[in-house]
PDB file of C-alpha atoms and ligand atoms in Angstrom:
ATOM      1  CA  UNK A   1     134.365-144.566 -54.195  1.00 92.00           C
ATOM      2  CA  UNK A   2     131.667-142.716 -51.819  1.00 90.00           C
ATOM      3  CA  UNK A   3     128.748-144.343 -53.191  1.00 86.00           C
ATOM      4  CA  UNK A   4     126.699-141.684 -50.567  1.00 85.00           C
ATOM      5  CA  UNK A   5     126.383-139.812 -54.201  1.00 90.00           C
ATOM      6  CA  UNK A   6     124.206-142.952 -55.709  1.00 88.00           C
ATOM      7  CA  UNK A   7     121.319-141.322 -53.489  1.00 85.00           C
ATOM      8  CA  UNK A   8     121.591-138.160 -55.296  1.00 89.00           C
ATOM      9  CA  UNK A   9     119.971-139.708 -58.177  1.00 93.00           C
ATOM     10  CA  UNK A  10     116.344-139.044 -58.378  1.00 94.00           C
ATOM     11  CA  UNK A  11     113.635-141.747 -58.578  1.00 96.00           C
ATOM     12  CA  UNK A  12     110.004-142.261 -58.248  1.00 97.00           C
ATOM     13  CA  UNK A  13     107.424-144.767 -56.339  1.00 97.00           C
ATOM     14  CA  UNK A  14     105.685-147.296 -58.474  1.00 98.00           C
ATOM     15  CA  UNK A  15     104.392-151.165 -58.225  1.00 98.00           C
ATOM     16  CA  UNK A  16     104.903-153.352 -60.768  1.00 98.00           C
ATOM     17  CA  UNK A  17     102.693-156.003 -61.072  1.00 98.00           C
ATOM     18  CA  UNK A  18     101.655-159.214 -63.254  1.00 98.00           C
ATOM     19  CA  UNK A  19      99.752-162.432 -63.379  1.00 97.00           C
ATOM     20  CA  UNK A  20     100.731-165.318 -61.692  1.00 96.00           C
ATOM     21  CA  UNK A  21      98.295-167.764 -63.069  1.00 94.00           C
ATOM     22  CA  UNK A  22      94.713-166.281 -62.043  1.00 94.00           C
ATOM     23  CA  UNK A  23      96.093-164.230 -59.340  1.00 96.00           C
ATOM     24  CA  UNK A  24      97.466-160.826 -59.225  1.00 97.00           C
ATOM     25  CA  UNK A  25     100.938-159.778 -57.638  1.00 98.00           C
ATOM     26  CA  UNK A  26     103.478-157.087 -57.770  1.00 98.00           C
ATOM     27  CA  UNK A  27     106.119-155.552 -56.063  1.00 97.00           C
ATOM     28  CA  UNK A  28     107.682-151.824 -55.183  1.00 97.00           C
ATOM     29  CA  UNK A  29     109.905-150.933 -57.537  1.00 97.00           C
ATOM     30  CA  UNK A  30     111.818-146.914 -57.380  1.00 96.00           C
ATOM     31  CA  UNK A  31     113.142-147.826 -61.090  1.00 97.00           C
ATOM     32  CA  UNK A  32     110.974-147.738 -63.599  1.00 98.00           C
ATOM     33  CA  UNK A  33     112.280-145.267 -66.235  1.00 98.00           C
ATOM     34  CA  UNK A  34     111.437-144.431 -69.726  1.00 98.00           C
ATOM     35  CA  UNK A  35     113.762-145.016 -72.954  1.00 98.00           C
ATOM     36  CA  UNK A  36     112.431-144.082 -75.699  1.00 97.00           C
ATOM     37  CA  UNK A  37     108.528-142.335 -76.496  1.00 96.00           C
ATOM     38  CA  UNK A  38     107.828-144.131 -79.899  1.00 96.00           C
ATOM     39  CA  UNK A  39     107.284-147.143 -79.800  1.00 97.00           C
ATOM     40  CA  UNK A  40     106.961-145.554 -75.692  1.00 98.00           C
ATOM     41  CA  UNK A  41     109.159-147.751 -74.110  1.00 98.00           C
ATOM     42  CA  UNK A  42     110.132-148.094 -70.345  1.00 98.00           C
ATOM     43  CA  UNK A  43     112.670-150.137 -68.231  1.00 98.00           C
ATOM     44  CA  UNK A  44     112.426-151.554 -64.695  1.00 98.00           C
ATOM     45  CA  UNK A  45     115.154-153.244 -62.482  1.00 98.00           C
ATOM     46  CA  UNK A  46     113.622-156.421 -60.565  1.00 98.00           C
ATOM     47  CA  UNK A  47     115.654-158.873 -58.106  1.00 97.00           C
ATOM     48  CA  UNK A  48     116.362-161.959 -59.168  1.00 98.00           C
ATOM     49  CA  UNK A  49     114.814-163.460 -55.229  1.00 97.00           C
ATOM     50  CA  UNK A  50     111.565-161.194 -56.233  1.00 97.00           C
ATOM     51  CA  UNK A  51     108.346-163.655 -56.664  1.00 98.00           C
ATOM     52  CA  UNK A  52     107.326-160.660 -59.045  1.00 98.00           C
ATOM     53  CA  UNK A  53     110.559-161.677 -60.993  1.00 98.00           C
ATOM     54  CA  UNK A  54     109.609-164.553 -61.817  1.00 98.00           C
ATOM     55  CA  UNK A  55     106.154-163.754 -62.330  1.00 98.00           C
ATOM     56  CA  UNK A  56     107.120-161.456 -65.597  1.00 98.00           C
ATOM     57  CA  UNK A  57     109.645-163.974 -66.616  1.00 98.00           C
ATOM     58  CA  UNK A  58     106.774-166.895 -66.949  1.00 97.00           C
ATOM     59  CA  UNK A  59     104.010-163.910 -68.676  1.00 96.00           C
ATOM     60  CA  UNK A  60     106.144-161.983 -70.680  1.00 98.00           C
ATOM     61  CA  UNK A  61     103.625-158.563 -69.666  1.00 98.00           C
ATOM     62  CA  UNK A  62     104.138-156.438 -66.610  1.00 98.00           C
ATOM     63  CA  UNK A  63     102.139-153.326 -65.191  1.00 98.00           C
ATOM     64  CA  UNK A  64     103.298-150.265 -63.507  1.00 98.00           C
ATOM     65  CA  UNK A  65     101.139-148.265 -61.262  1.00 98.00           C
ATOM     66  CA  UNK A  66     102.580-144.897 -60.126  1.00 98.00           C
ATOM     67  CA  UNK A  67     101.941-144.175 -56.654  1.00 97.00           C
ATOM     68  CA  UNK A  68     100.898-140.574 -55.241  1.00 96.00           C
ATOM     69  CA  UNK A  69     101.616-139.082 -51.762  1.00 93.00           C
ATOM     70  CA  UNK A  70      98.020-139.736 -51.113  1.00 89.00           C
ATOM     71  CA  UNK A  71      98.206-143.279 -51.728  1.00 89.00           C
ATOM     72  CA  UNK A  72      97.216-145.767 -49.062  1.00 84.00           C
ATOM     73  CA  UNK A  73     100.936-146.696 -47.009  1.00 81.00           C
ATOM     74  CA  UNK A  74      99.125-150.011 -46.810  1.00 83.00           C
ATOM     75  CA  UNK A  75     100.247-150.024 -50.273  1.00 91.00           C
ATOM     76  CA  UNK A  76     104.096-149.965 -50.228  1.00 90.00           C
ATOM     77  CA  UNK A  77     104.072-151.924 -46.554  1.00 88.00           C
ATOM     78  CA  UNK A  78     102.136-154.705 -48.425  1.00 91.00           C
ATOM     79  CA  UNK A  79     104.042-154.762 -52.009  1.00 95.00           C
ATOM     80  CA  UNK A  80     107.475-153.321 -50.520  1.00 93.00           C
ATOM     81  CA  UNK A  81     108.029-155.647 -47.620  1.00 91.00           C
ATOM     82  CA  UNK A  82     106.438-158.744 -47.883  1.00 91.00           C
ATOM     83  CA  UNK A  83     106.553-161.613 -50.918  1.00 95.00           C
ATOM     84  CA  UNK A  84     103.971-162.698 -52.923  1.00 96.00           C
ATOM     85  CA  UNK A  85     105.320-166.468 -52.644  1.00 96.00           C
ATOM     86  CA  UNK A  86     103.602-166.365 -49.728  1.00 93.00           C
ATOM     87  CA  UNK A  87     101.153-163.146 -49.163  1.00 93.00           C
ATOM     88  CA  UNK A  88      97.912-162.207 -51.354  1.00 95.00           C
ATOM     89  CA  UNK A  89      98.853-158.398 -51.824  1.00 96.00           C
ATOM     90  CA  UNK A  90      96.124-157.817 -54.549  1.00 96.00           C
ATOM     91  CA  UNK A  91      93.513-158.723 -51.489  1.00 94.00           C
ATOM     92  CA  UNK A  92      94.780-156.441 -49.353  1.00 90.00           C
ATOM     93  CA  UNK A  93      94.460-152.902 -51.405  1.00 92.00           C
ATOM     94  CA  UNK A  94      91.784-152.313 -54.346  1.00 93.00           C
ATOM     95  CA  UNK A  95      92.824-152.981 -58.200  1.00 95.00           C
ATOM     96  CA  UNK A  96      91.640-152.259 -61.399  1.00 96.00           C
ATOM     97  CA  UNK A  97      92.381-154.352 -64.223  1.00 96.00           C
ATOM     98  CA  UNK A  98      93.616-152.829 -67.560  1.00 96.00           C
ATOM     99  CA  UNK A  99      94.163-155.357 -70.794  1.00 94.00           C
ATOM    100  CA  UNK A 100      94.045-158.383 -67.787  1.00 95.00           C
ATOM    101  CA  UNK A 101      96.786-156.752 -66.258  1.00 97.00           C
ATOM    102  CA  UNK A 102      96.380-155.677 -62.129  1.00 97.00           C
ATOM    103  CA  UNK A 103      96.799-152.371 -61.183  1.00 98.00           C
ATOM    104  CA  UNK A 104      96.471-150.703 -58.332  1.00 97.00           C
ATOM    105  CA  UNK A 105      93.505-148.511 -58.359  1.00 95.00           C
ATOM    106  CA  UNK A 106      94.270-145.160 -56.056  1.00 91.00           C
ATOM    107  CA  UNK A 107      97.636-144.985 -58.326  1.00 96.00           C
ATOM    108  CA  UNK A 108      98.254-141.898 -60.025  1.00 97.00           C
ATOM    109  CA  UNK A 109      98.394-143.781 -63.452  1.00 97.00           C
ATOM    110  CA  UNK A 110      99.193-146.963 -65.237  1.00 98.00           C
ATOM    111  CA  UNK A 111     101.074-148.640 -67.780  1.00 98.00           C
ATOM    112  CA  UNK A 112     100.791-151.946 -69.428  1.00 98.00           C
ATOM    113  CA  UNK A 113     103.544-153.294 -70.798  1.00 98.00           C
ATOM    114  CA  UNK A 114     104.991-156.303 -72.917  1.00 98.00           C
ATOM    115  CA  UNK A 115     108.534-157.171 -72.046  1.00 98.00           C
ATOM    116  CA  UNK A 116     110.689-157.114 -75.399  1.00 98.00           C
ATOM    117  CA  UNK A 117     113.767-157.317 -74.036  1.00 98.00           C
ATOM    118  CA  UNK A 118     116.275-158.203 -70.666  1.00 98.00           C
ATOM    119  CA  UNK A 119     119.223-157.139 -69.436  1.00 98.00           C
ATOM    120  CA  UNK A 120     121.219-159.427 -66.157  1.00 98.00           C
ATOM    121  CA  UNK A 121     123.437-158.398 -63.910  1.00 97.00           C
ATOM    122  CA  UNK A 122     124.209-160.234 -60.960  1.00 96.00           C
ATOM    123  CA  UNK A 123     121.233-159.769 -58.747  1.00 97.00           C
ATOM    124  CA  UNK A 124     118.678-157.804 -60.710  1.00 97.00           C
ATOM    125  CA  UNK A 125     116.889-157.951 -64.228  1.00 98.00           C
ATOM    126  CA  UNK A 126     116.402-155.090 -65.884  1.00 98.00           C
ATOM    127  CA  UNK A 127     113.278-155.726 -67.897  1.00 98.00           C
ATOM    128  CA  UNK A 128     112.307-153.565 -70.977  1.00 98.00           C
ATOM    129  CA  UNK A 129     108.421-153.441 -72.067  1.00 98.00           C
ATOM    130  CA  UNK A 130     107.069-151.959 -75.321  1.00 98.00           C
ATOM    131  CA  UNK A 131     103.788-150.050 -73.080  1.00 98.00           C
ATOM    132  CA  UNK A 132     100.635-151.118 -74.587  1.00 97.00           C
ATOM    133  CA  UNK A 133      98.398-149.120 -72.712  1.00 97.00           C
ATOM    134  CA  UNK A 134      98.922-146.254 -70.727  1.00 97.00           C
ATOM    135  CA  UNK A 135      96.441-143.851 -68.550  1.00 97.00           C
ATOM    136  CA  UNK A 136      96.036-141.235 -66.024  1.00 96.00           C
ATOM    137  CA  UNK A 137      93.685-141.675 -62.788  1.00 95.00           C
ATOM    138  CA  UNK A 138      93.889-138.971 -60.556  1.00 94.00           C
ATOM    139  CA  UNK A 139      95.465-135.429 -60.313  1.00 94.00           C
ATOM    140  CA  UNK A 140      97.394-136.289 -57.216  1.00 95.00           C
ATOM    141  CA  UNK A 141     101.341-135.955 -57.100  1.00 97.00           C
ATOM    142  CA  UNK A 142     103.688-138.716 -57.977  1.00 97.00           C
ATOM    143  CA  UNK A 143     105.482-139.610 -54.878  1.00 96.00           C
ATOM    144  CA  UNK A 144     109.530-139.279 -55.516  1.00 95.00           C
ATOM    145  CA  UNK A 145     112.049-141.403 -53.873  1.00 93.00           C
ATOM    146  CA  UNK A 146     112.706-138.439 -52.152  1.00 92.00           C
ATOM    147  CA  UNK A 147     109.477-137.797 -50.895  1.00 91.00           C
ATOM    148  CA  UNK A 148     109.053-141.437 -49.327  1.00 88.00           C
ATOM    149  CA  UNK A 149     112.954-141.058 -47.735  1.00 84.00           C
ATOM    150  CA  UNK A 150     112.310-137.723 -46.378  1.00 85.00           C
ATOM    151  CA  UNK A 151     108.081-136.710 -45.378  1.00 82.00           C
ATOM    152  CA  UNK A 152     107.320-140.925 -45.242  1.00 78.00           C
ATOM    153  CA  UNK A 153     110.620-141.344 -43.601  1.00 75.00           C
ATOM    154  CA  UNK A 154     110.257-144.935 -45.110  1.00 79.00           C
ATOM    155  CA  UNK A 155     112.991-147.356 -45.742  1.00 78.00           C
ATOM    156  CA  UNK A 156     114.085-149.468 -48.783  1.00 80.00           C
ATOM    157  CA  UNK A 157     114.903-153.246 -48.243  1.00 77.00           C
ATOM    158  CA  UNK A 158     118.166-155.230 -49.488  1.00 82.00           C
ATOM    159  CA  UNK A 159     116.084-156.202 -52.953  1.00 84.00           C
ATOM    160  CA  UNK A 160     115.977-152.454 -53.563  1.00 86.00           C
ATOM    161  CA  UNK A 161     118.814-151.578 -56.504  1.00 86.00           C
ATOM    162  CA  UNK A 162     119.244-148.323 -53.975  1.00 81.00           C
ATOM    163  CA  UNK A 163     119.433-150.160 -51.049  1.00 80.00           C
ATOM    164  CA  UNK A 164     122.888-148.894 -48.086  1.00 73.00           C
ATOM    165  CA  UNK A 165     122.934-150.467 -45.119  1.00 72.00           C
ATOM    166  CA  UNK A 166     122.332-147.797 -42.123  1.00 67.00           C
ATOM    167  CA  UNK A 167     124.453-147.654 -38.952  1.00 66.00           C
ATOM    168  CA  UNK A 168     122.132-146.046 -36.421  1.00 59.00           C
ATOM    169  CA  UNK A 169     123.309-142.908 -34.693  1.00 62.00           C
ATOM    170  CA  UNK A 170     125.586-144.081 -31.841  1.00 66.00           C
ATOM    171  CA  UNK A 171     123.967-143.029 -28.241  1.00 68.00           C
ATOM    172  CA  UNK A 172     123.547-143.719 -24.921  1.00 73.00           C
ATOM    173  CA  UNK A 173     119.898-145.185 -24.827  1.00 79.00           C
ATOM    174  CA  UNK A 174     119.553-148.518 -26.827  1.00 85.00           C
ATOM    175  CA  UNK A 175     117.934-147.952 -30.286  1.00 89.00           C
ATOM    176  CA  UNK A 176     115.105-150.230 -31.564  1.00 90.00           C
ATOM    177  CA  UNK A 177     115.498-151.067 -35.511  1.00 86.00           C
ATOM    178  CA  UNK A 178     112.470-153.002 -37.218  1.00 84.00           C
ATOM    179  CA  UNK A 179     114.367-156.429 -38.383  1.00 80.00           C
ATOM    180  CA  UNK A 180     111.663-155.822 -42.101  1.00 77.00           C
ATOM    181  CA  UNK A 181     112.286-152.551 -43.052  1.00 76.00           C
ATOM    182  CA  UNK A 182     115.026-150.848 -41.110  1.00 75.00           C
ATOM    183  CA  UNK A 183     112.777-148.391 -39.645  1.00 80.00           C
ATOM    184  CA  UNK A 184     114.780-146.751 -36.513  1.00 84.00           C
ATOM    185  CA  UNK A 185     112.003-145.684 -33.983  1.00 89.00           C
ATOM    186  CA  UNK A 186     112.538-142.139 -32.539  1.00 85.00           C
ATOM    187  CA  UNK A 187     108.911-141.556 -31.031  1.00 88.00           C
ATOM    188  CA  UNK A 188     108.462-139.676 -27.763  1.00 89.00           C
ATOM    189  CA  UNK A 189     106.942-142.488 -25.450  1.00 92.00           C
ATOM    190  CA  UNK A 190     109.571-145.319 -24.756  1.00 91.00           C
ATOM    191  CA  UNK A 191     109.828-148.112 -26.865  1.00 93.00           C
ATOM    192  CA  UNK A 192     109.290-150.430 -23.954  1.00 92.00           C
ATOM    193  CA  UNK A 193     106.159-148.601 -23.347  1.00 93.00           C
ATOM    194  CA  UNK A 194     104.232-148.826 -26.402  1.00 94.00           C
ATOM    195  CA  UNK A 195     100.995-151.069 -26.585  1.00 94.00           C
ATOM    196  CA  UNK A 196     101.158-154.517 -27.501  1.00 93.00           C
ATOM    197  CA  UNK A 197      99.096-153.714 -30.569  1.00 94.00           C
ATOM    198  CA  UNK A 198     101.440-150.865 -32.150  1.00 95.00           C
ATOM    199  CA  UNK A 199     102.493-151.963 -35.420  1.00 92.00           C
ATOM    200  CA  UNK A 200     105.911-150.214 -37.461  1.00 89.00           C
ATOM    201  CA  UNK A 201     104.864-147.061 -39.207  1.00 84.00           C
ATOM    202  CA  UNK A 202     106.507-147.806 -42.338  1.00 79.00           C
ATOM    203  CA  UNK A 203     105.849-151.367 -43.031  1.00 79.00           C
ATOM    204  CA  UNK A 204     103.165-152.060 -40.394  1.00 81.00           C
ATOM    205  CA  UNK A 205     104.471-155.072 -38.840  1.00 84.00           C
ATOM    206  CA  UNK A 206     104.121-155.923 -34.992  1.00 90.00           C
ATOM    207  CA  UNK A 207     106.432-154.767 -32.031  1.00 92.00           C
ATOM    208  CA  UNK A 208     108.111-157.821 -31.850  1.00 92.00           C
ATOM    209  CA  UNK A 209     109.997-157.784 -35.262  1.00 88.00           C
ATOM    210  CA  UNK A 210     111.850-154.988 -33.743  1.00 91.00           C
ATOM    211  CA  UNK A 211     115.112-155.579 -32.095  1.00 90.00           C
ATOM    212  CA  UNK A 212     117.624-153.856 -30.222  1.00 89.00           C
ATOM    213  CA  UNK A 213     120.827-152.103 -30.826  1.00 82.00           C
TER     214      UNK A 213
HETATM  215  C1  FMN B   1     110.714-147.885 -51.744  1.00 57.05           C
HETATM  216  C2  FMN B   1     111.063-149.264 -52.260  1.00 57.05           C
HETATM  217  C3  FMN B   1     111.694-149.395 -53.491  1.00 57.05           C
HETATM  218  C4  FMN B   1     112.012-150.656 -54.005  1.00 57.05           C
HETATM  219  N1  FMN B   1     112.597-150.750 -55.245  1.00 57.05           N
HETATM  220  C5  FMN B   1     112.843-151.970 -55.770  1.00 57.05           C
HETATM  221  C6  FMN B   1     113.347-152.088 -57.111  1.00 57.05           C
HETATM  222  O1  FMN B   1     113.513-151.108 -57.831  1.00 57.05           O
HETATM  223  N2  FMN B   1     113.622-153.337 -57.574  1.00 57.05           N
HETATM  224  C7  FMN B   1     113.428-154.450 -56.806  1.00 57.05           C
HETATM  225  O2  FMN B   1     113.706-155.556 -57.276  1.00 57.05           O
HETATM  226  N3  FMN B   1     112.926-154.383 -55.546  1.00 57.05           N
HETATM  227  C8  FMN B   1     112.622-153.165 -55.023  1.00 57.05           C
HETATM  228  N4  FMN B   1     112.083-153.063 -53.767  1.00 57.05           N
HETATM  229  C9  FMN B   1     111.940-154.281 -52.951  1.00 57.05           C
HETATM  230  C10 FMN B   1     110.694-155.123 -53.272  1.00 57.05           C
HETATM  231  O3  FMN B   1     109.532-154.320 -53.360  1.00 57.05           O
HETATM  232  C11 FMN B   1     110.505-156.162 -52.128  1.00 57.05           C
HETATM  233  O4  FMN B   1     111.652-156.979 -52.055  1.00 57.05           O
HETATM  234  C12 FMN B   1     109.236-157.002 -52.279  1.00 57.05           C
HETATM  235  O5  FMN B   1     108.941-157.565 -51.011  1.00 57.05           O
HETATM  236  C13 FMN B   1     109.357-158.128 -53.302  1.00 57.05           C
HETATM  237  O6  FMN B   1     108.096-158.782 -53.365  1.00 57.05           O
HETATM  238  P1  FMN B   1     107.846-160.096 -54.247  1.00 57.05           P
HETATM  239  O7  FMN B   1     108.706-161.198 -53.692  1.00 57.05           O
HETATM  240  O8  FMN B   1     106.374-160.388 -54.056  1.00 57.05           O
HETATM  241  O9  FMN B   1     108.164-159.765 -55.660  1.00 57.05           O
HETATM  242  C14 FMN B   1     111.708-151.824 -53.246  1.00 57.05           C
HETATM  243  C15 FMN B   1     111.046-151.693 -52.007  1.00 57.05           C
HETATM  244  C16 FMN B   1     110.726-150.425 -51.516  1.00 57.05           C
HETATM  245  C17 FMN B   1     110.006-150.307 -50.195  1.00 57.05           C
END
């Protein structure tokens, strides 16, 4: 089986979000899709380890933001890499709130949804909602799947549905892979060299999460 075709498939960038109690939180999903337009209906595939999981489990309602190439990378380094069992994403990026529901606000558009009905496989849930409310914010573009592989050169981590482990190229000078988000640096000053301070481009954590191959 060359499951190198799987990547052909074409996806977009969202966040799905819900309630967890009073507070806000979400993850990066690539799989929201939609099923059927009346009742409008979409599905999205969450990991069973995801906080968010368990957050749309205990509320029954989800929201999906859709996230433009303009928006923030703050965005998908705070909701794509890091768990809200123990990180306030909400705080870090600005959110509108639709029918109580969190959204993030330089999104392209939302949805609200109610889920009315699950699907299990081993690792992931694939949650359907009934959308309650739906509406557009901004003209940008939808970032694709695509378009965050290939301009953000961003990664996806092992919760991701998509996610195939990368062997870096094989070479001569060691290469430096960030241990979050599988980042392989390839900037022109050494890796040694770089400040203290410099932070991984995709999923802005410090120097020292990198390690080397
Ligand atoms: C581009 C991208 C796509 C992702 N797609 C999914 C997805 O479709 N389903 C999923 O469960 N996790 C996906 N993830 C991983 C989650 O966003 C990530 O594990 C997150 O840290 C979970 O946060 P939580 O524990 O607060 O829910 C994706 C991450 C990125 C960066």
């Amino acid at each position: 089986m060359d499951k190198k075709v799987l990547q052909k498939l074409s996806y977009g960038v969202y966040v799905v979000s819900a309630m967890d109690g009073d507070r806000p939180t979400g993850c990066v999903v690539n799989t929201v899709m939609q099923i059927t337009s009346s009742p409008a209906t979409v599905a999205v595939s969450v990991h069973h380890d995801n906080y968010t999981h368990d957050c749309i489990v205990k509320n029954g309602r989800f929201a999906v933001s859709i996230l433009s190439q303009d928006s923030d990378p703050a965005v998908i380094a705070a909701f794509g890499f890091r768990s809200g069992r123990d990180t306030d994403k909400f705080t870090m990026v600005k959110r509108t709130d639709f029918g109580g529901m969190p959204v993030i606000a330089d999104a392209v558009g939302h949805l609200t949804c109610r889920v009315i009905g699950k699907l299990e496989t081993d690792t992931h849930t694939v949650f359907l909602g009934e959308v309650e409310d739906a509406g557009m914010a901004s003209a940008a573009q939808p970032m694709t799947y695509a378009y965050y592989h290939e301009v953000v050169k961003g990664k996806s981590p092992k919760n991701a549905p998509t996610y195939q482990e990368e062997t870096p190229p094989k070479q001569d000078k060691p290469v430096y892979v960030c241990s979050v988000c599988g980042h392989v640096y390839d900037g022109d000053i050494p890796f040694e060299e770089l400040p203290e301070d410099w932070v991984c481009p995709v999923c802005k954590q410090p120097k020292s999460v990198f390690q080397k191959r």
